[in-house]
């Protein structure tokens, strides 16, 4: 793909001026202007925008097509649009689907802004009358709710056809020499998003709070908790509307992080004011569990089907249908919880509490650097102690508690990452994540196997065929194998993570040494 | 990427007309389309106003190291690129024969383009040769224009047997009626025979002088006569082909 260029037009320059300027190169054609509507798509967490890609559905009369501009300076590529696009998997197979999926994963592709564009195409031709370079002039009007919002921008693009890069360079040079142009043609996506009332990159599930080591712990922890509350609230609507599974995931993580923060940093906020909230966040966390567990199971089954290329897939259909029905029930219950007065009161009161400076607990006025270091080391030591006392034959409940110990450490490291060396923090989080992934997978496999085994009778009672039950048996056996394999992976990785060198690195990182 | 070869043993049956116009409709439908003109006469290249010249000719192009991408030219139609013809293609058989695995050569050359294009049309010269074997091995579908005469139907039988022997096992052989003149009794009779043949695509391209004007306009038919009867027939032919290649969604 040849590079394309984009200029902003500064003066009163229109198609006629552009054509006159390009006439120096040879024959020029000016096509009739067209009006198109572009709907810009991205995930809720701006995965495409962050990757540098742009995905747009363009409507010209009743024709629709997809425009995909991957990171880099090539012109957008046009693709046929056949159905509704909700996920990367709905896109036509090939580069487009692969590139978008690589960035978006399983997040939904949501409209994030709209522009109405008046487009006039000027073409540079050769002596045979063949197009060498397309030079569209676009008046880009950001829209909101179908009405213009924000200033219109005129811009000019230089798009050489494949195989005619030299002509493209010549056209760009002539235009730059004869017209008043600014090199930066603006950002159509950003304009559209701003008009829609958002800003690209305005959401990320990361706990990106910049702290300084000397900051009083009470203030620092309130800021972290306030950030978590914003994340939690930001995900309510997407969860209730069921746009994709990651809204619930992020909402659940924000809840769990909040609980970890309350538990692991006790003594920082005034205990008597915080205490009532612990139970409320536990309630909220529990409300998210059934739906999330089923989401994970269904996603796993989907991945299993893809990796086996459909082999034996249909036999699991009764199970999948049953899980989907259960999931729908769980989701409706969760939606009800999120619409309840109890939830709204929690958000309201918690927000009020976090917004007000208050005399903290006994550790509230200590510097956060010291408090955070001490709590991280404590969490690490507890995790190491509990884990080293277990072996591959440990009961599931003990392994589950260990997983929670691990999560607490991970969250603490993430809350306070800005206090420490970024690279080393990230390295330790990565190592911990490897340990946790094995443990999480182990636990999922156990849970899913319990579900499958428990559903056998019901599938049978509902008229399930032998094939369905055999497939479920095979699935259960696979899950058991996975559970066993993962627990071994876990202990192999854990040994390193709980060992003296890692402990020394951690203590050095956070500047706190635990006793023996 | 699906590869469609437009091929027939007979000359002058409307292969190029089909390749040029179907490529237009594929591109208009938003598919990233490549038209590869394999005929040394370069009619398709001429219709799209591209210079019929390939640096180093066919011999160089067949080398493993030569990248087809560098030879591709964009056309006036958005989403439609063209690999131009070269006069040296008249020796394509000899050049292929000088290579290892000549039958697989075209498929091999096309493989790196799999991510760049959704569909590739090969406009082939009329012959049965090493080049046609290589084309057959590269193709997912073989489009065969058939003028409704008894002689052409015999030709089709030959095409089918050659395709079964030399093509891929899952090759779609898709004949369609070309240059149909319903005023001719012989055409009407042959049309009856073809209608009974389930392998035929339903759309039939009528004979009309406006199709010949492609050489005057140097553009595909729908670009200068979008509502003409043959343009509509090509559109219908494309939707059938589209369904066969990509399935209905
Ligand atoms: N439907 C049609 N009606 C009238 N004339 C047509 C039609 N299709 C093609 N022609 C004309 O018939 C001649 C041969 O058509 P075309 O070049 O498409 O056939 P071909 O099979 O590609 O020929 P060749 O074997 O020489 O490559 C051309 O002059 C073309 O303009
Ligand atoms: Mg021809």
Tab-separated table of C-alpha atoms in Angstrom, chain B residues 34-154:
chain	number	residue	atom	x	y	z
B	34	UNK	CA	-7.486	-8.172	-8.388
B	35	UNK	CA	-7.769	-8.774	-12.108
B	36	UNK	CA	-4.808	-10.625	-13.566
B	37	UNK	CA	-4.561	-10.315	-17.313
B	38	UNK	CA	-2.753	-13.435	-18.518
B	39	UNK	CA	-3.474	-12.881	-22.194
B	40	UNK	CA	-0.528	-11.457	-24.186
B	41	UNK	CA	-3.062	-9.472	-26.246
B	42	UNK	CA	-3.789	-7.495	-23.079
B	43	UNK	CA	-7.432	-6.651	-23.785
B	44	UNK	CA	-8.386	-6.419	-20.107
B	45	UNK	CA	-5.342	-4.262	-19.425
B	46	UNK	CA	-6.334	-2.013	-22.317
B	47	UNK	CA	-9.925	-1.656	-21.083
B	48	UNK	CA	-8.638	-0.447	-17.715
B	49	UNK	CA	-6.193	1.949	-19.367
B	50	UNK	CA	-3.140	0.389	-17.798
B	51	UNK	CA	0.124	0.049	-19.720
B	52	UNK	CA	0.587	-3.530	-20.887
B	53	UNK	CA	4.085	-3.953	-19.621
B	54	UNK	CA	5.557	-6.177	-16.953
B	55	UNK	CA	9.152	-5.449	-16.100
B	56	UNK	CA	11.252	-8.466	-17.022
B	57	UNK	CA	8.263	-10.122	-18.671
B	58	UNK	CA	6.740	-13.452	-17.831
B	59	UNK	CA	10.031	-15.158	-17.281
B	60	UNK	CA	11.021	-12.871	-14.440
B	61	UNK	CA	7.537	-12.804	-12.978
B	62	UNK	CA	7.560	-16.562	-12.538
B	63	UNK	CA	10.679	-16.492	-10.382
B	64	UNK	CA	10.068	-17.381	-6.801
B	65	UNK	CA	11.621	-14.136	-5.608
B	66	UNK	CA	9.584	-11.828	-7.865
B	67	UNK	CA	6.795	-10.217	-5.887
B	68	UNK	CA	3.529	-9.824	-7.729
B	69	UNK	CA	2.600	-6.936	-5.437
B	70	UNK	CA	5.192	-4.714	-7.049
B	71	UNK	CA	3.627	-5.205	-10.478
B	72	UNK	CA	0.066	-4.423	-9.402
B	73	UNK	CA	-1.557	-1.216	-10.621
B	74	UNK	CA	-4.609	0.499	-9.149
B	75	UNK	CA	-7.450	1.166	-11.595
B	76	UNK	CA	-10.061	3.928	-11.841
B	77	UNK	CA	-12.426	1.683	-9.939
B	78	UNK	CA	-12.027	1.772	-6.186
B	79	UNK	CA	-11.027	-1.599	-4.700
B	80	UNK	CA	-9.995	-2.920	-8.110
B	81	UNK	CA	-6.325	-3.537	-8.917
B	82	UNK	CA	-4.911	-5.013	-12.061
B	83	UNK	CA	-1.886	-7.115	-12.878
B	84	UNK	CA	-1.135	-6.040	-16.418
B	85	UNK	CA	-0.518	-8.266	-19.390
B	86	UNK	CA	2.803	-8.422	-21.159
B	87	UNK	CA	3.535	-9.423	-24.731
B	88	UNK	CA	6.001	-11.986	-23.420
B	89	UNK	CA	3.066	-14.017	-22.037
B	90	UNK	CA	2.821	-15.604	-25.477
B	91	UNK	CA	5.789	-17.675	-24.314
B	92	UNK	CA	4.315	-18.351	-20.884
B	93	UNK	CA	4.271	-22.101	-21.495
B	94	UNK	CA	7.998	-22.197	-22.208
B	95	UNK	CA	8.737	-19.959	-19.245
B	96	UNK	CA	6.627	-22.162	-16.998
B	97	UNK	CA	8.258	-25.293	-18.308
B	98	UNK	CA	11.638	-23.918	-17.279
B	99	UNK	CA	10.450	-23.757	-13.649
B	100	UNK	CA	10.079	-26.438	-11.064
B	101	UNK	CA	6.511	-27.600	-10.494
B	102	UNK	CA	5.078	-25.524	-13.357
B	103	UNK	CA	1.533	-26.678	-12.592
B	104	UNK	CA	1.681	-25.192	-9.126
B	105	UNK	CA	3.511	-22.042	-10.109
B	106	UNK	CA	0.578	-19.622	-10.420
B	107	UNK	CA	-0.937	-20.784	-7.143
B	108	UNK	CA	2.438	-20.248	-5.528
B	109	UNK	CA	2.734	-16.754	-6.975
B	110	UNK	CA	-0.735	-15.835	-5.746
B	111	UNK	CA	-0.304	-17.166	-2.217
B	112	UNK	CA	1.369	-14.033	-0.773
B	113	UNK	CA	-1.580	-11.946	-1.982
B	114	UNK	CA	-4.067	-13.928	0.057
B	115	UNK	CA	-4.311	-11.177	2.670
B	116	UNK	CA	-4.459	-8.317	0.184
B	117	UNK	CA	-7.435	-9.428	-1.892
B	118	UNK	CA	-10.793	-11.041	-1.337
B	119	UNK	CA	-11.148	-12.219	-4.908
B	120	UNK	CA	-8.837	-12.597	-7.905
B	121	UNK	CA	-10.019	-12.935	-11.508
B	122	UNK	CA	-7.709	-14.553	-14.026
B	123	UNK	CA	-8.410	-13.580	-17.607
B	124	UNK	CA	-6.909	-16.432	-19.620
B	125	UNK	CA	-6.043	-16.788	-23.274
B	126	UNK	CA	-7.904	-19.517	-25.168
B	127	UNK	CA	-5.775	-22.617	-25.162
B	128	UNK	CA	-5.127	-25.919	-23.546
B	129	UNK	CA	-1.582	-25.739	-22.342
B	130	UNK	CA	0.748	-25.902	-19.411
B	131	UNK	CA	-0.397	-22.382	-18.518
B	132	UNK	CA	-4.023	-23.519	-18.385
B	133	UNK	CA	-3.037	-26.362	-16.078
B	134	UNK	CA	-1.299	-23.926	-13.804
B	135	UNK	CA	-4.380	-21.695	-13.882
B	136	UNK	CA	-6.634	-24.618	-13.005
B	137	UNK	CA	-4.508	-25.547	-10.045
B	138	UNK	CA	-4.689	-21.991	-8.712
B	139	UNK	CA	-8.442	-21.611	-9.181
B	140	UNK	CA	-11.285	-22.085	-6.722
B	141	UNK	CA	-13.799	-21.556	-9.504
B	142	UNK	CA	-13.685	-21.870	-13.238
B	143	UNK	CA	-16.049	-19.609	-15.151
B	144	UNK	CA	-16.697	-20.832	-18.651
B	145	UNK	CA	-18.513	-18.609	-21.174
B	146	UNK	CA	-20.564	-20.706	-23.574
B	147	UNK	CA	-22.077	-19.329	-26.759
B	148	UNK	CA	-25.293	-21.275	-27.243
B	149	UNK	CA	-24.317	-23.404	-30.209
B	150	UNK	CA	-23.961	-27.160	-30.348
B	151	UNK	CA	-20.280	-26.784	-31.087
B	152	UNK	CA	-19.710	-24.735	-27.941
B	153	UNK	CA	-21.510	-27.304	-25.885
B	154	UNK	CA	-19.061	-29.903	-27.149
